[in-house]
Short mmCIF file of C-alpha atoms in Angstrom, two decimals:
data_model
loop_
_atom_site.label_atom_id
_atom_site.label_comp_id
_atom_site.label_asym_id
_atom_site.label_seq_id
_atom_site.Cartn_x
_atom_site.Cartn_y
_atom_site.Cartn_z
CA MET F 1 -58.76 -61.23 -92.38
CA GLU F 2 -61.15 -61.78 -95.58
CA ASN F 3 -63.41 -59.27 -94.18
CA ARG F 4 -61.68 -56.21 -95.08
CA GLN F 5 -63.27 -54.22 -97.29
CA PRO F 6 -62.06 -52.00 -100.11
CA CYS F 7 -62.69 -48.43 -99.55
CA PHE F 8 -61.82 -45.71 -101.84
CA ALA F 9 -60.30 -42.51 -101.63
CA GLU F 10 -59.48 -40.32 -104.46
CA ALA F 11 -57.16 -39.17 -102.16
CA ALA F 12 -55.48 -42.18 -101.16
CA THR F 13 -55.43 -43.72 -104.42
CA GLN F 14 -53.35 -40.35 -106.08
CA GLN F 15 -50.85 -40.61 -103.66
CA GLY F 16 -50.49 -44.72 -103.71
CA TYR F 17 -51.74 -45.75 -100.71
CA ASP F 18 -54.81 -48.20 -100.79
CA ILE F 19 -57.67 -48.56 -97.83
CA VAL F 20 -59.45 -51.29 -96.43
CA LEU F 21 -62.08 -50.87 -93.74
CA ARG F 22 -60.73 -53.62 -91.50
CA PRO F 23 -62.32 -54.85 -88.87
CA LEU F 24 -60.98 -53.57 -85.34
CA ASP F 25 -60.89 -56.32 -83.96
CA ASP F 26 -57.77 -57.13 -86.28
CA VAL F 27 -56.02 -53.80 -85.37
CA ARG F 28 -53.91 -53.99 -82.56
CA GLN F 29 -52.36 -51.96 -80.47
CA SER F 30 -48.90 -50.56 -80.19
CA GLU F 31 -47.94 -48.14 -78.11
CA GLN F 32 -50.19 -46.93 -74.88
CA VAL F 33 -51.71 -43.26 -75.73
CA ASP F 34 -52.50 -40.16 -73.29
CA PRO F 35 -56.98 -40.36 -72.05
CA GLY F 36 -57.31 -37.16 -72.66
CA ASN F 37 -55.66 -36.98 -76.55
CA VAL F 38 -58.17 -40.26 -76.72
CA GLN F 39 -60.49 -38.61 -75.33
CA ARG F 40 -60.42 -35.11 -77.04
CA LEU F 41 -60.27 -37.45 -80.70
CA ARG F 42 -63.75 -39.25 -79.96
CA GLU F 43 -65.45 -35.93 -79.64
CA SER F 44 -64.04 -34.32 -82.59
CA ILE F 45 -64.41 -37.37 -84.38
CA LEU F 46 -68.65 -36.94 -83.24
CA HIS F 47 -68.56 -33.66 -84.60
CA THR F 48 -67.62 -34.43 -87.56
CA GLY F 49 -69.47 -37.70 -87.91
CA GLN F 50 -66.68 -39.28 -90.07
CA TRP F 51 -63.71 -40.66 -90.16
CA LEU F 52 -60.39 -38.16 -91.35
CA GLU F 53 -57.85 -40.16 -90.86
CA PRO F 54 -56.68 -43.80 -91.92
CA ILE F 55 -54.90 -46.45 -89.12
CA ILE F 56 -51.20 -47.05 -89.97
CA VAL F 57 -50.79 -51.10 -89.64
CA GLU F 58 -48.86 -53.70 -90.69
CA ARG F 59 -50.12 -55.85 -93.01
CA SER F 60 -50.18 -59.00 -91.82
CA LYS F 61 -50.29 -58.74 -88.43
CA GLY F 62 -52.33 -55.27 -88.18
CA ILE F 63 -49.68 -53.56 -85.74
CA VAL F 64 -50.41 -49.95 -85.64
CA MET F 65 -47.87 -48.10 -86.68
CA ASP F 66 -50.13 -44.70 -86.55
CA GLY F 67 -53.04 -44.06 -85.37
CA ASN F 68 -53.13 -45.66 -81.44
CA HIS F 69 -55.21 -42.83 -80.04
CA ARG F 70 -57.76 -43.17 -83.42
CA LEU F 71 -57.70 -46.69 -82.10
CA ASN F 72 -58.42 -46.21 -78.99
CA ALA F 73 -61.20 -43.81 -79.86
CA ALA F 74 -62.62 -46.13 -81.93
CA LEU F 75 -63.30 -48.83 -79.51
CA GLN F 76 -64.98 -46.12 -77.01
CA LEU F 77 -66.89 -45.51 -79.60
CA GLY F 78 -67.87 -49.03 -80.58
CA LEU F 79 -66.59 -49.37 -83.83
CA LYS F 80 -66.67 -52.75 -85.45
CA ARG F 81 -64.30 -51.33 -88.65
CA VAL F 82 -62.43 -48.66 -89.00
CA PRO F 83 -59.77 -46.97 -91.88
CA CYS F 84 -56.75 -48.58 -92.48
CA ILE F 85 -53.77 -48.14 -94.58
CA GLU F 86 -51.93 -51.84 -95.20
CA LEU F 87 -48.15 -51.47 -95.26
CA ASP F 88 -44.86 -53.41 -95.08
CA TYR F 89 -41.93 -52.23 -92.21
CA ALA F 90 -39.85 -53.08 -95.77
CA ASP F 91 -41.93 -50.81 -98.19
CA PRO F 92 -39.43 -48.32 -99.27
CA ARG F 93 -42.04 -44.96 -97.95
CA VAL F 94 -42.30 -46.34 -94.34
CA ARG F 95 -39.64 -45.30 -91.68
CA VAL F 96 -38.96 -45.99 -88.03
CA ARG F 97 -37.17 -43.93 -85.60
CA HIS F 98 -36.88 -43.85 -81.32
CA TRP F 99 -39.09 -40.94 -80.73
CA GLN F 100 -36.64 -39.30 -78.03
CA THR F 101 -33.54 -39.89 -79.61
CA GLY F 102 -34.96 -40.17 -83.47
CA GLN F 103 -32.13 -42.79 -84.11
CA ALA F 104 -33.60 -46.13 -86.30
CA PHE F 105 -35.55 -48.44 -84.30
CA GLU F 106 -35.04 -52.29 -84.77
CA VAL F 107 -38.06 -53.30 -85.96
CA THR F 108 -38.11 -57.07 -84.91
CA ARG F 109 -38.76 -55.28 -81.42
CA ILE F 110 -42.30 -54.23 -82.65
CA PHE F 111 -42.35 -57.66 -83.38
CA THR F 112 -41.71 -59.67 -80.57
CA THR F 113 -43.06 -56.93 -77.46
CA ILE F 114 -46.50 -57.68 -79.22
CA ALA F 115 -45.91 -60.94 -80.17
CA ARG F 116 -45.50 -61.10 -75.91
CA GLY F 117 -48.76 -59.14 -75.87
CA GLU F 118 -47.05 -56.10 -74.66
CA ILE F 119 -46.86 -52.71 -75.50
CA PHE F 120 -44.85 -50.09 -75.53
CA PRO F 121 -44.85 -46.43 -73.16
CA TYR F 122 -46.60 -43.31 -74.21
CA LYS F 123 -44.11 -42.30 -77.60
CA THR F 124 -41.40 -44.47 -77.98
CA THR F 125 -41.65 -45.18 -81.85
CA ARG F 126 -42.08 -42.55 -84.41
CA HIS F 127 -42.75 -43.27 -87.68
CA ALA F 128 -42.20 -41.33 -90.68
CA PHE F 129 -44.85 -42.20 -94.63
CA ASP F 130 -42.96 -40.87 -98.16
CA PRO F 131 -45.59 -39.73 -99.77
CA ALA F 132 -48.02 -37.69 -97.03
CA LEU F 133 -50.47 -40.31 -95.93
CA PRO F 134 -53.74 -39.13 -97.47
CA VAL F 135 -56.79 -37.68 -95.14
CA VAL F 136 -60.80 -39.35 -95.95
CA ALA F 137 -64.27 -38.50 -94.82
CA ILE F 138 -65.33 -41.69 -94.34
CA PRO F 139 -69.20 -41.86 -92.65
CA LEU F 140 -69.46 -43.12 -88.60
CA ASP F 141 -71.99 -44.49 -90.06
CA ASN F 142 -70.31 -47.39 -92.67
CA LEU F 143 -67.94 -48.34 -89.65
CA TYR F 144 -70.47 -49.67 -86.73
CA GLY F 145 -71.38 -52.14 -88.97
#
């Protein structure tokens, strides 16, 4: 993970979130995705020519907290790096709940599932962040190299 580079964005700094350009190989999918949503997102990213929403990842393992569709769009686009906000599950700004029931989701389940090389079904977990996450505008050209 030595390849991560800081990516300074005023909105992120104002909200207390640091954004880094993380190698795509260091980001681990946590849930299945809707292929149609990935395709629409990919087209939207190509149309704007910019990456607008960072992927939220667990700092030590790179597990996606929020952004599995963005990760898959980045893979389809052949990007080498993606803007990420790295957080820990112990961070008071992070809450994770079961998508259907709204009940607290046991974080250890996330780590053990990913460690087994598995991912959760679509819409299993729902992460919430307070304060709200920033929007950035990073040219795609900065993410291919």
